[in-house]
PDB file of C-alpha atoms and ligand atoms in Angstrom:
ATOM      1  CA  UNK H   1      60.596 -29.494 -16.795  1.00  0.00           C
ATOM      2  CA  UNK H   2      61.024 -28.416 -20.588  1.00  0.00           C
ATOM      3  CA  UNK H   3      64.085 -27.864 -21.918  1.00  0.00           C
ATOM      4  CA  UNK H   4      64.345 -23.865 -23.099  1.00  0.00           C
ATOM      5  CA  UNK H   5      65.429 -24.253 -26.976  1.00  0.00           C
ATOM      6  CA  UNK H   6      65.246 -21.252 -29.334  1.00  0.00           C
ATOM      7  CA  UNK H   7      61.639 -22.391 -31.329  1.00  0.00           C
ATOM      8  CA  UNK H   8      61.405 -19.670 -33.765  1.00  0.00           C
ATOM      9  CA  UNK H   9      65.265 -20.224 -34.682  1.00  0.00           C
ATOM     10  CA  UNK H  10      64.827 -24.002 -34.779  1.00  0.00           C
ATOM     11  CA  UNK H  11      61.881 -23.772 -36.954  1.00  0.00           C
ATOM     12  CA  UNK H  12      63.053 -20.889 -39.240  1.00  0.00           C
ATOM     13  CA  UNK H  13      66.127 -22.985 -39.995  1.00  0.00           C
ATOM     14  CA  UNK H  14      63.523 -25.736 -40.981  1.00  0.00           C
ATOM     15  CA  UNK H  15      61.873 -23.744 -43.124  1.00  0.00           C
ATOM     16  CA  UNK H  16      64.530 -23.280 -44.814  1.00  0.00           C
ATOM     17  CA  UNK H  17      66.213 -26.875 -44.453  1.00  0.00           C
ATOM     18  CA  UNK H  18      63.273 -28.495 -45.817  1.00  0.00           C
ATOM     19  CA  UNK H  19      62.586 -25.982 -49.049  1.00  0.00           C
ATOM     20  CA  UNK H  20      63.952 -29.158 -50.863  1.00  0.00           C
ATOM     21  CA  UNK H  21      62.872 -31.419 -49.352  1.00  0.00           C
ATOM     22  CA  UNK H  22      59.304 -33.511 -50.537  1.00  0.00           C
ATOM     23  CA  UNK H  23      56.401 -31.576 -49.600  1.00  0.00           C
ATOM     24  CA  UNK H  24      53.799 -33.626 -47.244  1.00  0.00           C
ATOM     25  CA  UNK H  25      50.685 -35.072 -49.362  1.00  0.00           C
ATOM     26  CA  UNK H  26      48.107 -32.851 -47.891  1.00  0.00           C
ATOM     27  CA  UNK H  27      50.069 -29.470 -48.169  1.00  0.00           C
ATOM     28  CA  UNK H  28      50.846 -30.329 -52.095  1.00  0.00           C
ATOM     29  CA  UNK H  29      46.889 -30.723 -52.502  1.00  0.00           C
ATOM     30  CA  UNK H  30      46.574 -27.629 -51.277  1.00  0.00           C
ATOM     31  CA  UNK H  31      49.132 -25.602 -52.935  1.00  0.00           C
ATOM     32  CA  UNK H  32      47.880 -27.260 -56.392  1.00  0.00           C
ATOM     33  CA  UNK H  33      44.059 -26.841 -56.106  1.00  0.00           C
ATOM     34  CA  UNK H  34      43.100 -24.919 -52.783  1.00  0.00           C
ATOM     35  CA  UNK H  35      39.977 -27.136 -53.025  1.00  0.00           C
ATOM     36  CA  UNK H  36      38.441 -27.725 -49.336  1.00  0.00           C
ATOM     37  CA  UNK H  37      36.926 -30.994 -51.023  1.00  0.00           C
ATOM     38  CA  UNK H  38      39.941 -32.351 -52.097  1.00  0.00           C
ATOM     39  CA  UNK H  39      42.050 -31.192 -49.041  1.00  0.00           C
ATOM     40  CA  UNK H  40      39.919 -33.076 -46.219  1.00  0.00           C
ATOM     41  CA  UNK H  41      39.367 -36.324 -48.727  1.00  0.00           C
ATOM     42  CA  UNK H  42      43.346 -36.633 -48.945  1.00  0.00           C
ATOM     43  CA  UNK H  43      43.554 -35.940 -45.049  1.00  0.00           C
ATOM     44  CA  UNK H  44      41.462 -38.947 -44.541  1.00  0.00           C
ATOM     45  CA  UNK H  45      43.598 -41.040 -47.142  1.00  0.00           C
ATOM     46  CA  UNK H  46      46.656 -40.371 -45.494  1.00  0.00           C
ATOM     47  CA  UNK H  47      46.022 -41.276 -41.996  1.00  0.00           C
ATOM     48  CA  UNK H  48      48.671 -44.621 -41.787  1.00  0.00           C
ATOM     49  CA  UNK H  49      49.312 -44.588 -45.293  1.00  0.00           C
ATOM     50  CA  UNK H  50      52.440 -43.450 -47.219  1.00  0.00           C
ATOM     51  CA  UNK H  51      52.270 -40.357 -49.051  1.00  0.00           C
ATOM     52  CA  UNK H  52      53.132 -41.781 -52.697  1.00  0.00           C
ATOM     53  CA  UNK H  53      50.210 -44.007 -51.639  1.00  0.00           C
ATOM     54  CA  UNK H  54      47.454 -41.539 -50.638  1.00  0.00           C
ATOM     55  CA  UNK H  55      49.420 -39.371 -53.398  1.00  0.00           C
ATOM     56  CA  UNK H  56      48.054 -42.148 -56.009  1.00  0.00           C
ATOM     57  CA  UNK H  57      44.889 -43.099 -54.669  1.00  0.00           C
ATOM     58  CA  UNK H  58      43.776 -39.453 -54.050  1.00  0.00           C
ATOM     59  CA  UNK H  59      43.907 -38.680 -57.656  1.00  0.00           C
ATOM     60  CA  UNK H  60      42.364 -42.439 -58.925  1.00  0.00           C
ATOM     61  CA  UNK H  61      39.684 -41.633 -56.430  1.00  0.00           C
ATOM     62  CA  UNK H  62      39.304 -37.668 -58.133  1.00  0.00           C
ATOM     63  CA  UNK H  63      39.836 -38.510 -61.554  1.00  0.00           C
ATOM     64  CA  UNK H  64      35.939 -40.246 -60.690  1.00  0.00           C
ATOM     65  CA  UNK H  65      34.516 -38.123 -57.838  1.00  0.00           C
ATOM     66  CA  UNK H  66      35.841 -34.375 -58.120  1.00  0.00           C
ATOM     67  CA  UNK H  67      32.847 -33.384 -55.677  1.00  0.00           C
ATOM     68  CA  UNK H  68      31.004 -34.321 -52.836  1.00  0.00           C
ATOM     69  CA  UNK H  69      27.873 -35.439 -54.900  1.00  0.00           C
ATOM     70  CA  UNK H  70      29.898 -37.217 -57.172  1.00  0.00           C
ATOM     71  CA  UNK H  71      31.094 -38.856 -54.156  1.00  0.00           C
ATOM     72  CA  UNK H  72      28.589 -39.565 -52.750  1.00  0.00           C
ATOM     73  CA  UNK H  73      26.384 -41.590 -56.251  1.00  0.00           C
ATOM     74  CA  UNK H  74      29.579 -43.857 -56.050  1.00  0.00           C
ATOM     75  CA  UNK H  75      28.617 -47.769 -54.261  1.00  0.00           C
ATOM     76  CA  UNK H  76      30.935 -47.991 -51.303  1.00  0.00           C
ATOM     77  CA  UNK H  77      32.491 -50.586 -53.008  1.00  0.00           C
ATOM     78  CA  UNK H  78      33.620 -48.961 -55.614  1.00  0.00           C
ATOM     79  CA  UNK H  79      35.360 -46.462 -53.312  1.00  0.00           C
ATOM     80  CA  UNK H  80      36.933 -49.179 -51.795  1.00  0.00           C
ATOM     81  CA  UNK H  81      38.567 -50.492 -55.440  1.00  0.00           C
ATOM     82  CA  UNK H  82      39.892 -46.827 -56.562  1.00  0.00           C
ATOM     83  CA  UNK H  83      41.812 -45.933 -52.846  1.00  0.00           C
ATOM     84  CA  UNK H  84      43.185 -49.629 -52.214  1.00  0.00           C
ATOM     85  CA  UNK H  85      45.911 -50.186 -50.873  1.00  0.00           C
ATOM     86  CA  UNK H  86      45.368 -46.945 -48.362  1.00  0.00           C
ATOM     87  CA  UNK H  87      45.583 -48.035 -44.970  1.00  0.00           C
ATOM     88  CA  UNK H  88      42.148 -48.966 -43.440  1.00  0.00           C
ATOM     89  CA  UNK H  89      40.467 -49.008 -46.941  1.00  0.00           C
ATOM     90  CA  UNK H  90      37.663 -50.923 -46.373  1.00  0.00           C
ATOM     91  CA  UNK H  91      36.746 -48.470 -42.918  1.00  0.00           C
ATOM     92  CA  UNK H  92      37.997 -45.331 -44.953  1.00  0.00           C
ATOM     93  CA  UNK H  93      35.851 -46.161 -47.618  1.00  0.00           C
ATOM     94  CA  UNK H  94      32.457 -46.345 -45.743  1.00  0.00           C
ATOM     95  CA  UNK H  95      33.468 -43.096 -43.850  1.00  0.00           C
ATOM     96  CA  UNK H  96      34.186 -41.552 -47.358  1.00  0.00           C
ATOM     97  CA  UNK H  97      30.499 -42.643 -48.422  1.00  0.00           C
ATOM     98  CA  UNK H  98      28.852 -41.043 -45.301  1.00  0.00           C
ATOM     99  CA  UNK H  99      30.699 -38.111 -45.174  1.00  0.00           C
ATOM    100  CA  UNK H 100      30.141 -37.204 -48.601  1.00  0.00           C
ATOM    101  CA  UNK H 101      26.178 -37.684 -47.797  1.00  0.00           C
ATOM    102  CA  UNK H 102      26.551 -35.268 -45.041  1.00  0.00           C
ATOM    103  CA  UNK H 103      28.362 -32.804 -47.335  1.00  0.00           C
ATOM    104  CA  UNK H 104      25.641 -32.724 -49.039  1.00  0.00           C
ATOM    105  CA  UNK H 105      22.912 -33.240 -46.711  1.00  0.00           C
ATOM    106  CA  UNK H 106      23.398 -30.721 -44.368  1.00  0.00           C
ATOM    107  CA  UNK H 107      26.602 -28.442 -45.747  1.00  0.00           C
ATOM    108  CA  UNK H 108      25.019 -27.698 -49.449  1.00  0.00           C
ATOM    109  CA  UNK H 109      28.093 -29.799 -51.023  1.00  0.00           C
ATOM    110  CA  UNK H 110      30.756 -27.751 -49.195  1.00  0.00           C
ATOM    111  CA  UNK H 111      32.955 -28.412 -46.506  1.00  0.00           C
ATOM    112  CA  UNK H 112      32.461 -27.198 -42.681  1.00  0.00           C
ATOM    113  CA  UNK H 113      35.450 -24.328 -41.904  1.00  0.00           C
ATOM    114  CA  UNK H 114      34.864 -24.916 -38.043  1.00  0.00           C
ATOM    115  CA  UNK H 115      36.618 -27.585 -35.974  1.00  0.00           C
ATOM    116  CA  UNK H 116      33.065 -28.644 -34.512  1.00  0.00           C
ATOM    117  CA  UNK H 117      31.303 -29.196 -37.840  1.00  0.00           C
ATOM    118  CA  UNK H 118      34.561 -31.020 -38.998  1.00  0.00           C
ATOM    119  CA  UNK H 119      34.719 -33.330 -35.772  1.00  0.00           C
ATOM    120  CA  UNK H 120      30.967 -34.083 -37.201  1.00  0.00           C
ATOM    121  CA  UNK H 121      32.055 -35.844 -39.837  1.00  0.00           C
ATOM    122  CA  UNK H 122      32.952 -39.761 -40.175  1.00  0.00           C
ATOM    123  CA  UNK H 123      36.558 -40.826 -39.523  1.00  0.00           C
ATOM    124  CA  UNK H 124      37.675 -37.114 -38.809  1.00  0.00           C
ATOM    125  CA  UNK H 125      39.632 -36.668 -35.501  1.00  0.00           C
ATOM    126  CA  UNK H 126      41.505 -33.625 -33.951  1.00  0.00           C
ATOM    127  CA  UNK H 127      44.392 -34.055 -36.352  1.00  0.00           C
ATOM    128  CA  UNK H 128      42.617 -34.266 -39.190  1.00  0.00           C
ATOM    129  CA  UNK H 129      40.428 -31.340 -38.545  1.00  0.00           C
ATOM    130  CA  UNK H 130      43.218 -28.796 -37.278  1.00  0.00           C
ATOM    131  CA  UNK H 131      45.006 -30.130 -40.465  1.00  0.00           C
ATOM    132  CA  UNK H 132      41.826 -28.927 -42.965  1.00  0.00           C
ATOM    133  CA  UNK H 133      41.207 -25.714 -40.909  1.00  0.00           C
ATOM    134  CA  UNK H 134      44.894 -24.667 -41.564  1.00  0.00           C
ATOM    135  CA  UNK H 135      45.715 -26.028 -45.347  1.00  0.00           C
ATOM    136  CA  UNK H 136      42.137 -25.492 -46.795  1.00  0.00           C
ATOM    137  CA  UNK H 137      40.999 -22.386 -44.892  1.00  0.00           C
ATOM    138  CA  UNK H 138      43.894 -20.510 -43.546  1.00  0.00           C
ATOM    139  CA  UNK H 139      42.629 -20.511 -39.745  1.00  0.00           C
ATOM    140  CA  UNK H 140      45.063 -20.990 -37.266  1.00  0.00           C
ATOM    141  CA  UNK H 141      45.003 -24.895 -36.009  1.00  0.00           C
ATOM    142  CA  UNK H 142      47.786 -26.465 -34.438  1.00  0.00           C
ATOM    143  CA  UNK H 143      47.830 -30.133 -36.085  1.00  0.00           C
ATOM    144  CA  UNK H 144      49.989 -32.618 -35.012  1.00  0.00           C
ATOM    145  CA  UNK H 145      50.784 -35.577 -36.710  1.00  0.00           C
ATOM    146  CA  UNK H 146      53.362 -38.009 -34.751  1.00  0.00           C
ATOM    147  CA  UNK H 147      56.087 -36.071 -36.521  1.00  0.00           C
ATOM    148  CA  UNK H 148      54.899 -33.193 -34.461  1.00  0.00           C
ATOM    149  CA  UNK H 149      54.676 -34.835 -31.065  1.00  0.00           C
ATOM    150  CA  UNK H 150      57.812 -37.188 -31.569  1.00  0.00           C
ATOM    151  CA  UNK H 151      59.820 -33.851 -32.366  1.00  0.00           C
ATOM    152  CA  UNK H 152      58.814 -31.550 -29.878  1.00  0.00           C
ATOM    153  CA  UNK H 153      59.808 -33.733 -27.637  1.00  0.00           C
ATOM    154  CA  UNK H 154      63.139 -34.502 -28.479  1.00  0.00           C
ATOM    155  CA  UNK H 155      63.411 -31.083 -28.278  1.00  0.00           C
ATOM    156  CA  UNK H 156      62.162 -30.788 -24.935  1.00  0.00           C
ATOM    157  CA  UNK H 157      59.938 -27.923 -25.889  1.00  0.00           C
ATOM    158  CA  UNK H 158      57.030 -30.027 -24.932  1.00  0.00           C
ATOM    159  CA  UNK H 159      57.214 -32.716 -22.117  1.00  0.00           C
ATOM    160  CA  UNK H 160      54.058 -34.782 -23.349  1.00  0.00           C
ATOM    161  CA  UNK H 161      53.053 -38.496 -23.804  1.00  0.00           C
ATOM    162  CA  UNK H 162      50.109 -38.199 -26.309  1.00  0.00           C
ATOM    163  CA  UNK H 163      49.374 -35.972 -29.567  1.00  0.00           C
ATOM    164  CA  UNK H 164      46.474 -34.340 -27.718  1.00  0.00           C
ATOM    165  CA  UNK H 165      48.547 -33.270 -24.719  1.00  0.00           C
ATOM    166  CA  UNK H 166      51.272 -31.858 -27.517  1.00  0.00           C
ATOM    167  CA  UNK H 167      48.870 -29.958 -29.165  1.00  0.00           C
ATOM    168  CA  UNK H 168      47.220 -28.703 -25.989  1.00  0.00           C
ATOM    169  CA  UNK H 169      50.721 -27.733 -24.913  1.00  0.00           C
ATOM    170  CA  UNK H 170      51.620 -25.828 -28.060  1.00  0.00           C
ATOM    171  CA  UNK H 171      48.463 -24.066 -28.281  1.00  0.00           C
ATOM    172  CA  UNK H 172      50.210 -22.398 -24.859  1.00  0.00           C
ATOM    173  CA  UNK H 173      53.657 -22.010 -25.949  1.00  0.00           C
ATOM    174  CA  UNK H 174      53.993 -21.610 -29.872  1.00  0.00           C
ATOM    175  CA  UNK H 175      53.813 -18.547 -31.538  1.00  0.00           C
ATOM    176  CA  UNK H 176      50.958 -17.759 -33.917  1.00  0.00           C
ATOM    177  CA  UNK H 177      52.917 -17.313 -37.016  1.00  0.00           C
ATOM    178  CA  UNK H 178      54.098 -20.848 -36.758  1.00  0.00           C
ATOM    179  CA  UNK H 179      50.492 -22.760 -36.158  1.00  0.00           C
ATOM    180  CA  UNK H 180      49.889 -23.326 -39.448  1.00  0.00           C
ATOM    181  CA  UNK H 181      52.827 -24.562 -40.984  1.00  0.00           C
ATOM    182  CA  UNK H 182      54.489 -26.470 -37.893  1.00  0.00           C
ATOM    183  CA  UNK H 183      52.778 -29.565 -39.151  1.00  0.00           C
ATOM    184  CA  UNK H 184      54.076 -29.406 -42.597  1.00  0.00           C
ATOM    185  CA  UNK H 185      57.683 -28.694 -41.269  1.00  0.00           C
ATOM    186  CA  UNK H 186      57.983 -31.405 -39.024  1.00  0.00           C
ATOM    187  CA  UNK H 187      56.608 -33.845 -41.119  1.00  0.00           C
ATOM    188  CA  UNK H 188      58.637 -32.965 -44.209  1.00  0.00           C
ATOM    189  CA  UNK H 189      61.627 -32.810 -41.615  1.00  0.00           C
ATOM    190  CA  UNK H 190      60.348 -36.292 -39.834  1.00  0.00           C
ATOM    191  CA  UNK H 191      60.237 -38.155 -42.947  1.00  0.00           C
ATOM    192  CA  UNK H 192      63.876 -36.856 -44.387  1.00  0.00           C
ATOM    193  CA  UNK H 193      66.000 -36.342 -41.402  1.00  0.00           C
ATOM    194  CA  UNK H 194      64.960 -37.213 -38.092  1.00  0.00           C
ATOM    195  CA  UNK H 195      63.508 -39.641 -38.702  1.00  0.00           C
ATOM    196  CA  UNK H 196      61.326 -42.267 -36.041  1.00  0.00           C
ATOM    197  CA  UNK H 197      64.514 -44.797 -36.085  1.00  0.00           C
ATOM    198  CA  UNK H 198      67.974 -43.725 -36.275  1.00  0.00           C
ATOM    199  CA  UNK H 199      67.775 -39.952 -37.032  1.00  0.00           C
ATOM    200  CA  UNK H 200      70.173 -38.792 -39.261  1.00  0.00           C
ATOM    201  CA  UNK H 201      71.897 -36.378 -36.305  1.00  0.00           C
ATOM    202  CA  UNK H 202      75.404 -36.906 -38.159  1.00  0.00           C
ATOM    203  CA  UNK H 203      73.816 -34.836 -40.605  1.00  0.00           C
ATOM    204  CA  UNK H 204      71.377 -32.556 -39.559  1.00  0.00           C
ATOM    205  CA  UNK H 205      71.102 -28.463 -39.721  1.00  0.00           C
ATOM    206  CA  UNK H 206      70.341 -28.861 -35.912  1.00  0.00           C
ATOM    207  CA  UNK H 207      72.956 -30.874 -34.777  1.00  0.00           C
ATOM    208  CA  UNK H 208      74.922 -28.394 -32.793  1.00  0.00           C
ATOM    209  CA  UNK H 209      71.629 -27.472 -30.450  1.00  0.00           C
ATOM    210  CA  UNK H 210      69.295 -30.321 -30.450  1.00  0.00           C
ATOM    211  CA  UNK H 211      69.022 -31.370 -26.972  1.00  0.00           C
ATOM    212  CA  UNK H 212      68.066 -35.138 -28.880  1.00  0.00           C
ATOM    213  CA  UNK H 213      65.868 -36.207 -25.663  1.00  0.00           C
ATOM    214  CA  UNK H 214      66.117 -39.705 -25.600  1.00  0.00           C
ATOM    215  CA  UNK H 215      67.554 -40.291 -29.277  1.00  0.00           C
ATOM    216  CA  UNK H 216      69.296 -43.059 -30.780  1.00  0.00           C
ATOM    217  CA  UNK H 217      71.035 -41.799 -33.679  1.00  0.00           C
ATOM    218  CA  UNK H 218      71.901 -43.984 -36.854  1.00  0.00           C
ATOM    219  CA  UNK H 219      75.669 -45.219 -36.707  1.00  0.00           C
ATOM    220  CA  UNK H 220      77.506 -43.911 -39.532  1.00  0.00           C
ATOM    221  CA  UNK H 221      80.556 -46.486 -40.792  1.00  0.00           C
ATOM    222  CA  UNK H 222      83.822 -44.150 -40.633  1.00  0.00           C
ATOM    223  CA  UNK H 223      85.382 -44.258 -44.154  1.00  0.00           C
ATOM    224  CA  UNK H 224      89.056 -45.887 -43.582  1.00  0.00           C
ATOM    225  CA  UNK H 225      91.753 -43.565 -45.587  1.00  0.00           C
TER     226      UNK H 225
HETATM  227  S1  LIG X 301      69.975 -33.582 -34.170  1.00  0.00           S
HETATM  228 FE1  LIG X 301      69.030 -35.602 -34.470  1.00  0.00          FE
HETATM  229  S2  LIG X 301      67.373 -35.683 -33.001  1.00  0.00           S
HETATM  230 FE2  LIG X 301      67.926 -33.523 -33.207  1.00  0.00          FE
HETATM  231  S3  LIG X 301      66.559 -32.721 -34.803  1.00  0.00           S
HETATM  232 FE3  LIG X 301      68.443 -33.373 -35.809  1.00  0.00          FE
HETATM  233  S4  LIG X 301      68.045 -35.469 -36.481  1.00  0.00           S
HETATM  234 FE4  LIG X 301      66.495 -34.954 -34.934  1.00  0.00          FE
END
């Protein structure tokens, strides 16, 4: 059974915790240019990459295709060159091709604000799609990256073994307000503090009340006087 912790005190702590913290890849694309285009392009970068990576690439790969029909006159090849070393580059760079032809094709060079049209695209999964719907268009999506999943669980607020079954859960359980911006929290809060190996519990805002479901913090070397 799931643990009962406090979720709008854990993650209003967060919110404030991670004010200083570096903002996720995606969400800083969004609060700089609020471009649709842009938002699900970077999305697609970032899946198993690092964000000073997709950070990088993203803006070699805008700096040449600031549109979908600029996007889509560049040789798949060339696509490949400007977002290397993203993970899957050779893959993400034929999806990037075809999904900028169907941007244009059938969406008059925008980008689809419904999970269904999204899901049409190449290379676009759940996450990535509830990820767009919330940073590009402001419609409440639950997405959940592993930071998300790995998280709740420790918790115990979810008792799940995939992404899919987290986000199925939490579209049950979480309240509204926090749909949106649960991704961005716990994967600014993943990356700096609890992090997938040896969580920083010595030092964490939630140490007192995390229930740490099967945690291994990291050892911290006691200072000798
Ligand atoms: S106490 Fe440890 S396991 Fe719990 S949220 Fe903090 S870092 Fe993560």
């Amino acid at each position: 059974m799931a643990v009962i912790v406090d979720i709008v005190s854990f993650l209003d702590i967060l919110e404030r915790e991670v004010a200083d913290y570096r903002v996720p890849v995606v969400d800083l694309i969004g609060i700089q240019t609020s471009d649709p285009f842009r938002i699900l392009i970077a999305t697609i970068l970032s899946a198993r990459t690092k964000d000073e990576v997709t950070a990088v690439a993203s803006e070699r790969l805008f700096a040449r295709a600031p549109d979908a029909p600029a996007l889509r006159s560049l040789a798949e090849k060339e696509i490949r060159d400007l977002i290397y070393p993203v993970g899957f580059y050779k893959s993400k760079a034929a999806h990037l091709k075809k999904t900028a032809e169907i941007l244009v094709v059938r969406h008059e060079n925008r980008v689809p604000c419904t999970r269904g049209g999204l899901l049409e695209l190449p290379g676009v999964g759940r996450k990535t799609a509830n990820l767009v719907l919330a940073v590009a268009f402001d419609i409440p999506a639950i997405c959940v990256d592993t930071h998300v999943h790995r998280i709740m669980n420790i918790w115990g607020y979810v008792e799940t073994k995939t992404p899919l079954e987290t986000e199925m859960a939490l579209n049950e359980k979480l309240p509204l307000p926090y749909w949106n911006k649960v991704n961005s929290l716990l994967v600014a809060f993943g990356q700096g503090t609890c992090r997938p190996v040896s969580p920083h519990c010595d030092n964490c805002v939630l140490g007192e009340t995390c229930p740490r479901i099967g945690v291994t913090p990291r050892k911290v070397k006691k200072v000798k006087k």
